[in-house]
Coordinates of C-alpha atoms and ligand atoms in Angstrom, one line a residue:
X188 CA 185.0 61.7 97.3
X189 CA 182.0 59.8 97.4
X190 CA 180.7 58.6 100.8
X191 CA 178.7 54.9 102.0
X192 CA 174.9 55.4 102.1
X193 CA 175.0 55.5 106.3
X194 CA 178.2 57.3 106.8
X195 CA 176.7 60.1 104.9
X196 CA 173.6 60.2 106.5
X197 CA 175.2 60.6 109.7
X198 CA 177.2 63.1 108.0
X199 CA 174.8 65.0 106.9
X200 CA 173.1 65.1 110.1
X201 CA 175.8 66.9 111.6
X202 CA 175.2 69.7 109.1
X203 CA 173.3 72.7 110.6
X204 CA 172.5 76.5 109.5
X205 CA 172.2 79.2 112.1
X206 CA 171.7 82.7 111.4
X207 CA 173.7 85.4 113.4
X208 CA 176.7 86.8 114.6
X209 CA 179.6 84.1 115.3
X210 CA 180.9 85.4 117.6
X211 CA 178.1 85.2 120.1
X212 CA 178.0 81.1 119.8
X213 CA 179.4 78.9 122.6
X214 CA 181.3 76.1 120.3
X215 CA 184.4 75.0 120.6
X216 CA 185.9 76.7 117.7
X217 CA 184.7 79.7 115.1
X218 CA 186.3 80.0 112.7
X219 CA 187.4 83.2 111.2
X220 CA 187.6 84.5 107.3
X221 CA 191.0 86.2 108.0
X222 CA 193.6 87.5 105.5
X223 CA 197.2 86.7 105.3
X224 CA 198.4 89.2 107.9
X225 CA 196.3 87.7 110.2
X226 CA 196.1 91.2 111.8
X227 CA 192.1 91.7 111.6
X228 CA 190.3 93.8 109.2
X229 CA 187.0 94.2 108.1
X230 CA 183.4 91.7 108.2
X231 CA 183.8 89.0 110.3
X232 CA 187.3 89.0 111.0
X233 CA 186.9 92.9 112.5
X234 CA 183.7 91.4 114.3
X235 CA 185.9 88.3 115.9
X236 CA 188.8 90.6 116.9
X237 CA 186.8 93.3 118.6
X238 CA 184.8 90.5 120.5
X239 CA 188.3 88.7 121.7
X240 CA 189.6 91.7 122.5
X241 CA 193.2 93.1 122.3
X242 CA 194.8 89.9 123.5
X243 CA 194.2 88.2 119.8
X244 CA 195.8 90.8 118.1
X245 CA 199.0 90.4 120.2
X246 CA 199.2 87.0 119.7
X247 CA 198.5 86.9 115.7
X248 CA 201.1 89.7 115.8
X249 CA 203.3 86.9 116.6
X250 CA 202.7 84.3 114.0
X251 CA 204.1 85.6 110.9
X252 CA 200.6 85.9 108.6
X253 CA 199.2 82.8 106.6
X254 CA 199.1 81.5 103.6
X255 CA 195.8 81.6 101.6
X256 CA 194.1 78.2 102.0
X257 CA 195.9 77.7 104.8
X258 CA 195.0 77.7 108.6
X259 CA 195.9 78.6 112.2
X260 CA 194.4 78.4 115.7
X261 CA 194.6 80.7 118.5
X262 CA 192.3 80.8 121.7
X263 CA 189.3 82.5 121.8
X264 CA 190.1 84.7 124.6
X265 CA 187.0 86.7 125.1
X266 CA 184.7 84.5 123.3
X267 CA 183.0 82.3 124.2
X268 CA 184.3 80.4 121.8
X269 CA 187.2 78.0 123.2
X270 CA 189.2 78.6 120.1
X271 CA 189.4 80.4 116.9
X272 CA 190.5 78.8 113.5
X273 CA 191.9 81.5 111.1
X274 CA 191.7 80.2 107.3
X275 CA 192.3 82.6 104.5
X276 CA 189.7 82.5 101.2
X277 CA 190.9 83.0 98.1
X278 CA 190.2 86.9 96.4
X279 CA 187.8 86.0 93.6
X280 CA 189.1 86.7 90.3
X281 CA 186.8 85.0 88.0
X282 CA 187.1 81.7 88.7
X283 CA 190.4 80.6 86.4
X284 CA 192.9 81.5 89.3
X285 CA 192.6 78.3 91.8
X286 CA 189.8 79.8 93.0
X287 CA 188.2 76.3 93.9
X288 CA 191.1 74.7 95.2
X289 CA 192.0 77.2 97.3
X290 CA 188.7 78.1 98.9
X291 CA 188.2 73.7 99.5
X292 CA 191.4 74.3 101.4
X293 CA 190.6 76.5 103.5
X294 CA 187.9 74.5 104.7
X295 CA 189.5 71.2 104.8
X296 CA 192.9 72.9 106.4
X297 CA 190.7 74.1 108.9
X298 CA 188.7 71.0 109.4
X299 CA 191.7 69.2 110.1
X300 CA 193.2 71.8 112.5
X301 CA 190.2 71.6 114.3
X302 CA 190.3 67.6 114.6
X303 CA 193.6 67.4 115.7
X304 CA 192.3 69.9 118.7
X305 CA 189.6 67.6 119.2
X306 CA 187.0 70.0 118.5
X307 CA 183.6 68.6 118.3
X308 CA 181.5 71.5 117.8
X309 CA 182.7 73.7 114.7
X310 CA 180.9 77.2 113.4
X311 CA 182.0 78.6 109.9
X312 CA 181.3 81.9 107.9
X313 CA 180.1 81.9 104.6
X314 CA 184.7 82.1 103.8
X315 CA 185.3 84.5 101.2
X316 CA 181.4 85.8 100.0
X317 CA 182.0 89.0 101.8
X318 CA 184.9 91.3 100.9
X319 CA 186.4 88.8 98.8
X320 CA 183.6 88.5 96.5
X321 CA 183.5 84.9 95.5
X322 CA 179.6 84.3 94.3
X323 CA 177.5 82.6 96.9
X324 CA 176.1 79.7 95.3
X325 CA 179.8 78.3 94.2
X326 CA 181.2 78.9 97.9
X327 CA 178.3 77.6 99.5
X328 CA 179.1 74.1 97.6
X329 CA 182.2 74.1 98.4
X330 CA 181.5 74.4 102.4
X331 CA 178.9 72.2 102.3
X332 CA 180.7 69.3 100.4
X333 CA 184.0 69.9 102.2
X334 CA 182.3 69.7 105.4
X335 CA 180.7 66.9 104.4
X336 CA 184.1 65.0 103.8
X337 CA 185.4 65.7 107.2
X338 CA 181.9 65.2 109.4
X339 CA 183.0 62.1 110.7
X340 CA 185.2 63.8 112.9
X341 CA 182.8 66.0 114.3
X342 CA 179.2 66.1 116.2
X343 CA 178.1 69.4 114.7
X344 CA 179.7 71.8 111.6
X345 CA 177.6 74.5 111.7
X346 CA 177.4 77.3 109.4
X347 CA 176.6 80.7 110.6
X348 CA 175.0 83.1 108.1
X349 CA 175.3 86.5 108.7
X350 CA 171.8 87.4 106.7
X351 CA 168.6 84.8 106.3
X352 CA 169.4 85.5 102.4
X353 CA 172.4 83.3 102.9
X354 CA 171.2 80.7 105.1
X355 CA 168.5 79.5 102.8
X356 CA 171.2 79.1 100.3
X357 CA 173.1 76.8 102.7
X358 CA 169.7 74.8 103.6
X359 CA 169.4 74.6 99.5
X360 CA 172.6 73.6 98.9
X361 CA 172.5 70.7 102.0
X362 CA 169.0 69.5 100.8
X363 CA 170.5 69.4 97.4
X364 CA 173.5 67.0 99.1
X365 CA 171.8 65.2 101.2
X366 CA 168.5 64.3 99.5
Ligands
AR6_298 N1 179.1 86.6 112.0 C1 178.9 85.8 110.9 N2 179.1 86.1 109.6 C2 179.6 87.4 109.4 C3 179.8 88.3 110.4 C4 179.6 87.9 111.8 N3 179.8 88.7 112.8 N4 180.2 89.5 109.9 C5 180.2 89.3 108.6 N5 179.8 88.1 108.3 P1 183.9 88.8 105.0 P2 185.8 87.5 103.2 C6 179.7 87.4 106.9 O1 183.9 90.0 104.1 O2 184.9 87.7 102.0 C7 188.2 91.1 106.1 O3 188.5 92.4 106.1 C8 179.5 88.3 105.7 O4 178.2 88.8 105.6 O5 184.0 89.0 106.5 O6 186.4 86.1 103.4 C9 189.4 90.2 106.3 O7 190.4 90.8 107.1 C10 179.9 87.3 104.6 O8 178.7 86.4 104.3 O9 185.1 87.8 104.6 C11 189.8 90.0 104.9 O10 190.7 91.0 104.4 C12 180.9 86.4 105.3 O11 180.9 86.7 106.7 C13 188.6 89.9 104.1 O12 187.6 90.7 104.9 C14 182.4 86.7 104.8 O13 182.6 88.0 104.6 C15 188.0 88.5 103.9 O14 186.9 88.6 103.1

């Protein structure tokens, strides 16, 4: 989708990179790189459910899994965090198996999600780089254009990079989309 000269400035000035655990930023929603149990497990998702505490897990228990490139939202309980979006990345398989598609709806599902809430402040993970192995510089487009899409709806998307190494691909990726 291509965007008007002003409308994607403004967009893009909603873009920022912080470096860090998610858990410890006061937004209104994090989002979390779940899997389709929605049960917790390892990276970030172990990270978010230890710092909600127990009180996620019972309620995810509840709500039947999701679908990859699909997204829910819970509260944050613990966090602080008002909510938590869950979104499921796709496994990396090599690229031929909806790979793309999949990871841009993940993003966008929970972009949307989060509008509807009326979150204005959003943090994401660097969604399936971890575990799921998808190479950084083809996720890290992804993010960065998807976000760029839905900015309109927000005052701040902000994507929080668990190592330096990836945050100056997300600064190199945003400079590259927002010369
Ligand atoms: N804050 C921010 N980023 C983090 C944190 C944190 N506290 N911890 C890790 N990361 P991953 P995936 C980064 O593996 O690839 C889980 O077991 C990490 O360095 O958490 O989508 C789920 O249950 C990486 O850059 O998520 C699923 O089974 C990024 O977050 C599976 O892993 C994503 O890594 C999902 O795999």
């Amino acid at each position: 989708m291509s965007i008007p000269g002003s409308d994607r400035r403004k967009a893009c000035e909603s873009l920022q990179v912080c470096t860090g655990d998610i858990t410890r930023l006061a937004v209104d929603a994090i989002v979390n790189a779940a899997n389709t149990s929605l049960l917790g497990g390892g990276g970030v998702d172990g990270a978010i459910h230890r710092a909600a505490g127990p009180e996620l897990l019972a309620l995810t228990r509840t709500m039947g899994g999701c679908p990859t490139g699909e997204a829910r939202i819970t509260p944050g309980f613990h966090l602080p965090a008002k909510w938590i979006i869950h979104t499921v990345g796709p496994v990396w398989r090599g690229g031929e198996e909806g790979e793309p598609a999949l990871l841009r709806r993940a993003y966008e599902n929970s972009l949307k999600l989060a509008a509807e809430q009326g979150v204005k402040r959003i943090a994401f993970p660097a969604i399936s780089t971890g575990v799921y192995g998808y190479p950084l510089r083809q996720a890290t487009l992804i993010a960065v254009s998807t976000a760029l899409e839905y900015a309109h709806d927000f005052d701040a998307i902000i994507f929080c990079c668990f190592t330096e190494a990836v945050a100056v691909r997300y600064r190199a990726i945003i400079a590259e989309l927002c010369p």
